[in-house]
């Protein structure tokens, strides 16, 4: 038995001998191939775009974003950053340069520049002295005891006890600040002006002016961060302290700019990763791309085959047999064999195609004159569960079918 595919549809553009129909057919084939090439090209474009998106996502994940910067950073938009104060200074005409190298900061300093920085804990005293000596105007927004001592401003006092405080000092820049809610208070040294407090209990701002040089300190974490800048007169205080000069150099200390050997630099994931990991990852990505191009490419259009195509039934049978053998499901194979036997017996015995298996078993037993119970057990009973049971079961089905075939043939040949 063989399966025959349907014949091809008649060609409505048959050639009349002039070659016009052939030209039209070639044009149609070209139009068909063009969209296929376009779709293939679009597929590669989409793959390339996907790779670019993945690469960009990797760069964004590995590169530090402004929200990941340290606290008091003028480029950090989070609650602990000071981006809002830097933007307000720029809006008031003050140019703000954010630097992360002390050499770069020293190169930008002049008589009309304010050096703003938090505690440079990563620098040695010699590096701090070299930097501060180059600046005529310094504002510390997060000082330490070391910086207070080096700049001769004072010492730490107790945290602020009154909820708000006014300037109470003769500094023109603070005349319109109003009240603030200070955080850390400082005790001034002699000849140091204390604002927003007093010299006895502590003040929120200390200012020292000698020979045209100004040194000021304030707890910026409680007043100038994005979270607290809009409270009370904090914004006005920030403008008065940081906007005294037309140019601000905002130095942000970091471990990368450190000259100290007695501090432990935190290790990043890149520092802890062995050097061979990155080349292996890159090599793996290249291998994956080459494998995709090798296994996923098309070797050309499909080969046209003349219709109809005849497929042997034995090929289908062998294919299903291999699938059944690979599945190792004896019960399923036995059920298929029994279904085929019942269908053929029903046809031989003149029964409907969907006849009950028990009726087919009774008719077969009557025709070959055997016990009905044995035929019913064979066609309706339990299926074998192993290959060892499947072989004799298949043999018994074949014997039953052969016996019925012989009986029917004898009846038809008997006059």
Coordinates of C-alpha atoms in Angstrom, one line a residue:
X1 CA 0.0 0.0 0.0
X2 CA 1.3 3.5 -0.9
X3 CA 0.2 7.0 -0.2
X4 CA -0.1 9.3 -3.2
X5 CA 0.0 13.0 -2.9
X6 CA -2.6 15.1 -4.8
X7 CA -1.5 16.3 -8.3
X8 CA -0.4 19.8 -8.7
X9 CA -2.9 22.5 -9.6
X10 CA -3.2 23.2 -13.3
X11 CA -1.0 26.0 -14.6
X12 CA -3.3 28.9 -15.6
X13 CA -0.4 30.7 -17.2
X14 CA 0.5 28.0 -19.8
X15 CA 3.0 29.1 -22.4
X16 CA 1.3 29.7 -25.8
X17 CA 4.6 29.5 -27.6
X18 CA 5.4 33.2 -27.5
X19 CA 7.3 33.0 -24.2
X20 CA 5.1 35.6 -22.5
X21 CA 3.8 33.2 -19.9
X22 CA 7.3 32.0 -19.1
X23 CA 8.4 35.6 -18.5
X24 CA 5.4 36.2 -16.3
X25 CA 6.2 33.0 -14.4
X26 CA 9.8 34.0 -13.9
X27 CA 8.7 37.5 -12.7
X28 CA 6.4 35.9 -10.2
X29 CA 9.1 33.6 -8.9
X30 CA 11.4 36.6 -8.5
X31 CA 8.7 38.5 -6.6
X32 CA 8.3 35.4 -4.4
X33 CA 12.0 35.1 -3.7
X34 CA 12.4 38.8 -3.0
X35 CA 10.1 38.8 0.1
X36 CA 11.9 35.7 1.4
X37 CA 15.3 37.4 1.1
X38 CA 13.8 40.5 2.8
X39 CA 12.4 38.4 5.7
X40 CA 15.8 36.7 6.1
X41 CA 17.6 40.0 6.1
X42 CA 15.1 41.4 8.6
X43 CA 15.7 38.3 10.8
X44 CA 19.5 39.0 10.9
X45 CA 18.8 42.7 11.6
X46 CA 16.6 41.7 14.6
X47 CA 19.3 39.3 15.9
X48 CA 21.9 42.1 15.6
X49 CA 19.6 44.5 17.4
X50 CA 19.0 42.0 20.2
X51 CA 22.7 41.5 20.7
X52 CA 23.3 45.3 20.8
X53 CA 20.5 45.6 23.4
X54 CA 22.0 42.8 25.5
X55 CA 25.5 44.5 25.3
X56 CA 24.1 47.9 26.2
X57 CA 22.2 46.3 29.2
X58 CA 25.5 44.7 30.3
X59 CA 27.3 48.0 30.2
X60 CA 24.5 49.8 32.1
X61 CA 24.6 47.1 34.8
X62 CA 28.3 47.2 35.2
X63 CA 28.8 51.0 35.0
X64 CA 28.0 52.8 38.2
X65 CA 24.9 55.0 37.9
X66 CA 24.5 58.4 39.7
X67 CA 22.1 56.7 42.2
X68 CA 24.9 54.3 43.2
X69 CA 27.4 57.1 44.2
X70 CA 28.4 57.9 47.7
X71 CA 26.4 60.2 50.0
X72 CA 26.9 64.0 49.7
X73 CA 27.8 63.5 46.0
X74 CA 26.7 66.5 43.8
X75 CA 25.8 64.1 41.0
X76 CA 23.6 61.8 43.1
X77 CA 19.8 62.5 42.7
X78 CA 18.8 60.3 45.7
X79 CA 17.8 61.6 49.1
X80 CA 21.4 61.5 50.4
X81 CA 22.9 63.3 47.4
X82 CA 23.5 67.0 46.8
X83 CA 22.5 67.3 43.2
X84 CA 19.7 69.8 44.0
X85 CA 22.2 72.2 45.6
X86 CA 24.5 72.0 42.6
X87 CA 21.7 72.7 40.3
X88 CA 20.6 75.7 42.3
X89 CA 24.1 77.2 42.2
X90 CA 24.2 76.8 38.4
X91 CA 20.8 78.5 38.1
X92 CA 22.2 81.4 40.1
X93 CA 25.1 81.9 37.7
X94 CA 27.7 80.0 39.6
X95 CA 29.7 77.5 37.5
X96 CA 30.1 74.2 39.3
X97 CA 32.8 71.7 38.3
X98 CA 32.6 68.2 40.0
X99 CA 36.1 66.6 40.1
X100 CA 37.2 63.4 41.6
X101 CA 40.9 63.9 41.4
X102 CA 42.9 66.1 43.8
X103 CA 45.3 67.0 41.0
X104 CA 42.4 68.1 38.8
X105 CA 40.9 70.1 41.7
X106 CA 44.2 71.8 42.4
X107 CA 44.6 72.7 38.8
X108 CA 41.2 74.5 38.7
X109 CA 41.6 76.6 41.8
X110 CA 42.3 80.3 41.8
X111 CA 41.4 83.4 43.8
X112 CA 37.8 83.4 42.6
X113 CA 37.0 79.8 43.2
X114 CA 35.4 78.0 46.2
X115 CA 36.7 74.6 47.0
X116 CA 33.8 72.4 48.3
X117 CA 34.5 69.0 49.7
X118 CA 33.3 66.5 52.3
X119 CA 35.8 64.8 54.6
X120 CA 38.7 63.7 52.4
X121 CA 39.2 60.5 54.5
X122 CA 41.1 58.8 51.6
X123 CA 43.9 61.4 51.5
X124 CA 46.9 61.7 53.8
X125 CA 47.5 64.9 55.8
X126 CA 50.2 65.9 53.3
X127 CA 47.8 65.6 50.4
X128 CA 45.1 67.5 52.2
X129 CA 47.6 70.3 53.1
X130 CA 48.7 70.5 49.5
X131 CA 45.1 70.8 48.3
X132 CA 43.9 73.3 50.9
X133 CA 47.0 75.5 50.5
X134 CA 46.1 76.0 46.9
X135 CA 42.6 77.2 47.8
X136 CA 41.7 80.7 49.1
X137 CA 38.1 79.8 49.9
X138 CA 37.2 76.4 51.4
X139 CA 33.8 75.0 52.5
X140 CA 33.7 71.7 54.4
X141 CA 30.3 70.1 54.2
X142 CA 31.1 67.0 56.2
X143 CA 34.2 67.5 58.3
X144 CA 36.1 65.3 60.6
X145 CA 38.1 66.1 63.8
X146 CA 41.2 65.9 61.7
X147 CA 40.0 68.5 59.2
X148 CA 38.8 70.8 62.0
X149 CA 42.2 70.6 63.5
X150 CA 44.1 71.0 60.2
X151 CA 42.1 74.1 59.2
X152 CA 42.2 75.5 62.8
X153 CA 38.4 75.9 62.9
X154 CA 37.5 74.2 66.2
X155 CA 36.3 70.9 67.5
X156 CA 33.2 68.8 67.6
X157 CA 30.5 69.8 70.0
X158 CA 27.3 68.1 71.0
X159 CA 24.5 67.5 68.5
X160 CA 22.0 70.2 68.2
X161 CA 19.4 70.5 71.0
X162 CA 17.3 73.5 69.9
X163 CA 15.0 72.7 67.0
X164 CA 15.8 75.9 65.0
X165 CA 18.5 78.6 65.1
X166 CA 19.1 82.0 63.5
X167 CA 22.4 83.3 62.2
X168 CA 23.3 85.6 65.2
X169 CA 26.5 86.7 63.5
X170 CA 27.7 89.5 61.3
X171 CA 28.1 87.7 58.0
X172 CA 26.3 89.5 55.2
X173 CA 25.6 86.3 53.2
X174 CA 23.5 85.0 56.1
X175 CA 21.3 88.1 56.6
X176 CA 18.3 86.7 54.7
X177 CA 18.7 83.0 55.6
X178 CA 16.2 83.0 58.4
X179 CA 16.1 79.9 60.7
X180 CA 17.6 76.4 60.2
X181 CA 17.4 73.1 62.0
X182 CA 21.1 72.3 62.5
X183 CA 22.5 68.9 63.0
X184 CA 26.0 68.6 64.3
X185 CA 27.3 71.6 66.3
X186 CA 30.9 72.8 66.5
X187 CA 32.9 74.6 69.1
X188 CA 35.0 77.4 67.5
X189 CA 38.6 78.2 68.1
X190 CA 39.7 81.7 69.0
X191 CA 39.2 84.3 66.1
X192 CA 36.6 81.9 64.5
X193 CA 33.1 83.3 63.9
X194 CA 30.2 81.0 65.1
X195 CA 26.9 81.3 63.3
X196 CA 23.5 79.7 64.0
X197 CA 24.5 79.1 67.7
X198 CA 27.1 80.4 70.0
X199 CA 30.7 79.7 71.0
X200 CA 29.7 78.2 74.3
X201 CA 27.1 75.6 73.4
X202 CA 28.2 75.1 69.8
X203 CA 27.2 76.5 66.4
X204 CA 26.1 75.0 63.1
X205 CA 28.5 77.1 61.0
X206 CA 32.1 78.1 61.7
X207 CA 33.8 80.7 59.5
X208 CA 37.4 81.9 59.7
X209 CA 38.7 84.7 57.5
X210 CA 42.4 85.8 57.5
X211 CA 44.4 87.6 54.9
X212 CA 41.6 87.1 52.3
X213 CA 41.3 83.4 52.8
X214 CA 38.1 81.9 54.1
X215 CA 37.6 78.6 55.8
X216 CA 34.0 77.5 56.6
X217 CA 32.5 74.3 58.0
X218 CA 28.9 73.1 58.2
X219 CA 27.1 69.8 58.7
X220 CA 25.8 69.4 55.1
X221 CA 24.3 66.0 55.7
X222 CA 21.6 67.5 57.9
X223 CA 21.1 70.7 55.8
X224 CA 22.2 70.5 52.1
X225 CA 21.1 67.0 51.0
X226 CA 18.3 66.6 48.5
X227 CA 16.0 65.4 51.3
X228 CA 16.5 68.5 53.5
X229 CA 17.4 71.3 51.2
X230 CA 13.9 72.7 50.9
X231 CA 13.4 72.8 54.6
X232 CA 13.6 76.2 56.5
X233 CA 16.4 78.4 55.2
X234 CA 18.7 75.5 54.1
X235 CA 18.7 76.5 50.4
X236 CA 19.6 80.1 51.2
X237 CA 22.3 79.0 53.6
X238 CA 23.8 76.8 50.9
X239 CA 23.8 79.7 48.4
X240 CA 25.4 82.0 51.0
X241 CA 28.2 79.6 51.8
X242 CA 28.9 77.9 48.5
X243 CA 28.0 80.8 46.1
X244 CA 30.4 83.5 47.5
X245 CA 32.6 83.1 44.4
X246 CA 31.6 82.8 40.8
X247 CA 33.3 79.4 40.4
X248 CA 32.9 76.3 42.6
X249 CA 35.2 73.3 42.4
X250 CA 33.4 70.4 44.1
X251 CA 36.0 67.7 45.1
X252 CA 34.5 64.3 45.8
X253 CA 37.1 62.0 47.5
X254 CA 37.3 58.4 46.5
X255 CA 39.5 55.3 47.0
X256 CA 40.7 55.6 43.5
X257 CA 42.3 59.0 44.3
X258 CA 43.8 57.9 47.6
X259 CA 47.4 58.2 48.5
X260 CA 47.2 56.3 51.8
X261 CA 48.4 52.8 52.3
X262 CA 46.9 52.3 55.8
X263 CA 43.3 52.0 54.6
X264 CA 41.5 49.0 53.2
X265 CA 40.1 49.7 49.8
X266 CA 36.7 47.9 49.3
X267 CA 36.9 45.3 46.6
X268 CA 34.4 45.4 43.8
X269 CA 33.1 42.4 41.9
X270 CA 35.6 43.1 39.1
X271 CA 38.5 43.1 41.6
X272 CA 37.5 39.8 43.1
X273 CA 36.9 38.1 39.7
X274 CA 40.0 36.3 38.2
X275 CA 41.5 37.8 35.1
X276 CA 40.6 34.8 32.9
X277 CA 36.8 35.0 33.5
X278 CA 36.2 37.9 31.1
X279 CA 38.1 36.3 28.2
X280 CA 36.3 33.1 28.7
X281 CA 32.9 34.9 28.7
X282 CA 33.8 36.8 25.5
X283 CA 35.0 33.5 23.9
X284 CA 31.7 31.8 24.9
X285 CA 29.7 34.6 23.3
X286 CA 31.7 34.4 20.1
X287 CA 31.3 30.6 20.0
X288 CA 27.5 30.9 20.6
X289 CA 27.3 33.4 17.7
X290 CA 29.3 31.2 15.4
X291 CA 27.2 28.2 16.3
X292 CA 24.0 30.1 15.7
X293 CA 25.3 31.2 12.3
X294 CA 26.5 27.7 11.4
X295 CA 23.4 25.7 12.5
X296 CA 20.7 28.4 11.9
X297 CA 21.6 29.5 8.4
X298 CA 19.7 28.4 5.3
X299 CA 21.6 26.7 2.5
X300 CA 19.3 28.1 -0.2
X301 CA 15.8 27.6 -1.3
X302 CA 14.0 24.3 -1.1
X303 CA 14.5 21.9 -4.0
X304 CA 11.5 21.7 -6.2
X305 CA 10.2 18.1 -6.6
X306 CA 7.8 16.9 -9.3
X307 CA 4.3 16.1 -8.0
X308 CA 2.7 13.7 -7.3
X309 CA 5.1 12.2 -4.8
X310 CA 4.7 8.5 -3.9
X311 CA 5.6 7.5 -0.4
X312 CA 5.8 3.8 0.5
X313 CA 3.6 2.7 3.3
X314 CA 6.5 0.6 4.6
X315 CA 8.4 3.8 5.4
X316 CA 5.6 5.0 7.7
X317 CA 5.4 1.6 9.3
X318 CA 9.1 1.4 10.0
X319 CA 9.1 4.9 11.3
X320 CA 6.3 4.2 13.8
X321 CA 8.0 0.9 14.7
X322 CA 11.2 2.7 15.6
X323 CA 9.3 5.3 17.6
X324 CA 7.5 2.5 19.5
X325 CA 10.7 0.6 20.1
X326 CA 12.5 3.7 21.3
X327 CA 9.6 4.5 23.7
X328 CA 9.9 1.0 25.2
X329 CA 6.1 1.0 25.8
X330 CA 5.0 -2.6 25.3
X331 CA 1.3 -1.9 26.2
X332 CA 1.0 0.8 23.6
X333 CA 2.5 -1.4 20.9
X334 CA 0.2 -4.3 21.9
X335 CA -2.8 -2.0 21.8
X336 CA -1.9 -0.9 18.2
X337 CA -1.5 -4.5 17.1
X338 CA -4.8 -5.5 18.6
X339 CA -6.6 -2.5 17.1
X340 CA -5.3 -3.4 13.6
X341 CA -6.3 -7.1 14.1
X342 CA -9.8 -6.1 15.2
X343 CA -10.3 -3.8 12.2
X344 CA -9.1 -6.5 9.7
X345 CA -11.2 -9.2 11.4
X346 CA -14.3 -7.1 11.3
X347 CA -13.8 -6.5 7.6
X348 CA -13.3 -10.2 6.9
X349 CA -16.3 -11.2 9.0
X350 CA -18.6 -8.6 7.4
X351 CA -19.0 -6.6 10.6
X352 CA -19.2 -2.8 10.8
X353 CA -15.8 -1.0 11.0
X354 CA -16.7 0.2 14.5
X355 CA -18.0 -3.1 15.8
X356 CA -17.5 -3.9 19.5
X357 CA -14.3 -5.9 20.1
X358 CA -16.3 -8.5 22.0
X359 CA -18.6 -9.0 19.1
X360 CA -15.7 -9.4 16.7
X361 CA -14.1 -11.9 19.1
X362 CA -17.4 -14.0 19.3
X363 CA -17.8 -13.9 15.5
X364 CA -14.2 -15.0 15.0
X365 CA -14.5 -17.8 17.5
X366 CA -17.7 -19.1 15.9
X367 CA -16.1 -19.0 12.4
X368 CA -13.0 -21.0 13.4
X369 CA -15.0 -23.1 16.0
X370 CA -12.9 -22.2 19.1
X371 CA -13.8 -21.2 22.6
X372 CA -15.3 -17.7 22.8
X373 CA -13.6 -17.0 26.2
X374 CA -10.1 -17.4 24.7
X375 CA -10.9 -15.1 21.7
X376 CA -12.4 -12.5 24.0
X377 CA -9.3 -12.6 26.3
X378 CA -7.1 -12.1 23.3
X379 CA -9.1 -9.1 21.8
X380 CA -10.5 -7.5 25.0
X381 CA -8.3 -8.7 27.9
X382 CA -5.3 -7.2 29.6
X383 CA -2.4 -6.0 27.4
X384 CA 1.2 -7.3 27.9
X385 CA 3.4 -5.1 30.0
X386 CA 6.9 -6.2 28.8
X387 CA 8.6 -7.1 25.5
X388 CA 8.8 -10.7 26.7
X389 CA 5.0 -10.8 26.8
X390 CA 4.5 -8.8 23.7
X391 CA 6.1 -11.3 21.3
X392 CA 3.8 -14.3 22.1
X393 CA 0.8 -11.9 22.2
X394 CA 1.6 -10.7 18.7
X395 CA 2.0 -14.3 17.5
X396 CA -1.4 -15.3 18.9
X397 CA -3.0 -12.3 17.2
X398 CA -1.4 -13.3 13.9
X399 CA -2.5 -16.9 14.3
X400 CA -6.1 -15.8 15.0
X401 CA -6.2 -13.6 12.0
X402 CA -4.7 -16.3 9.8
X403 CA -7.2 -18.9 11.0
X404 CA -10.1 -16.5 10.2
X405 CA -8.7 -15.7 6.8
X406 CA -8.4 -19.4 6.0
X407 CA -11.9 -20.1 7.2
X408 CA -13.4 -17.3 5.1
X409 CA -11.4 -18.4 2.0
X410 CA -12.6 -22.0 2.4
X411 CA -16.3 -20.8 2.7
X412 CA -16.0 -18.7 -0.4
X413 CA -14.5 -21.5 -2.5
X414 CA -17.0 -24.1 -1.4
X415 CA -19.9 -24.4 -3.9

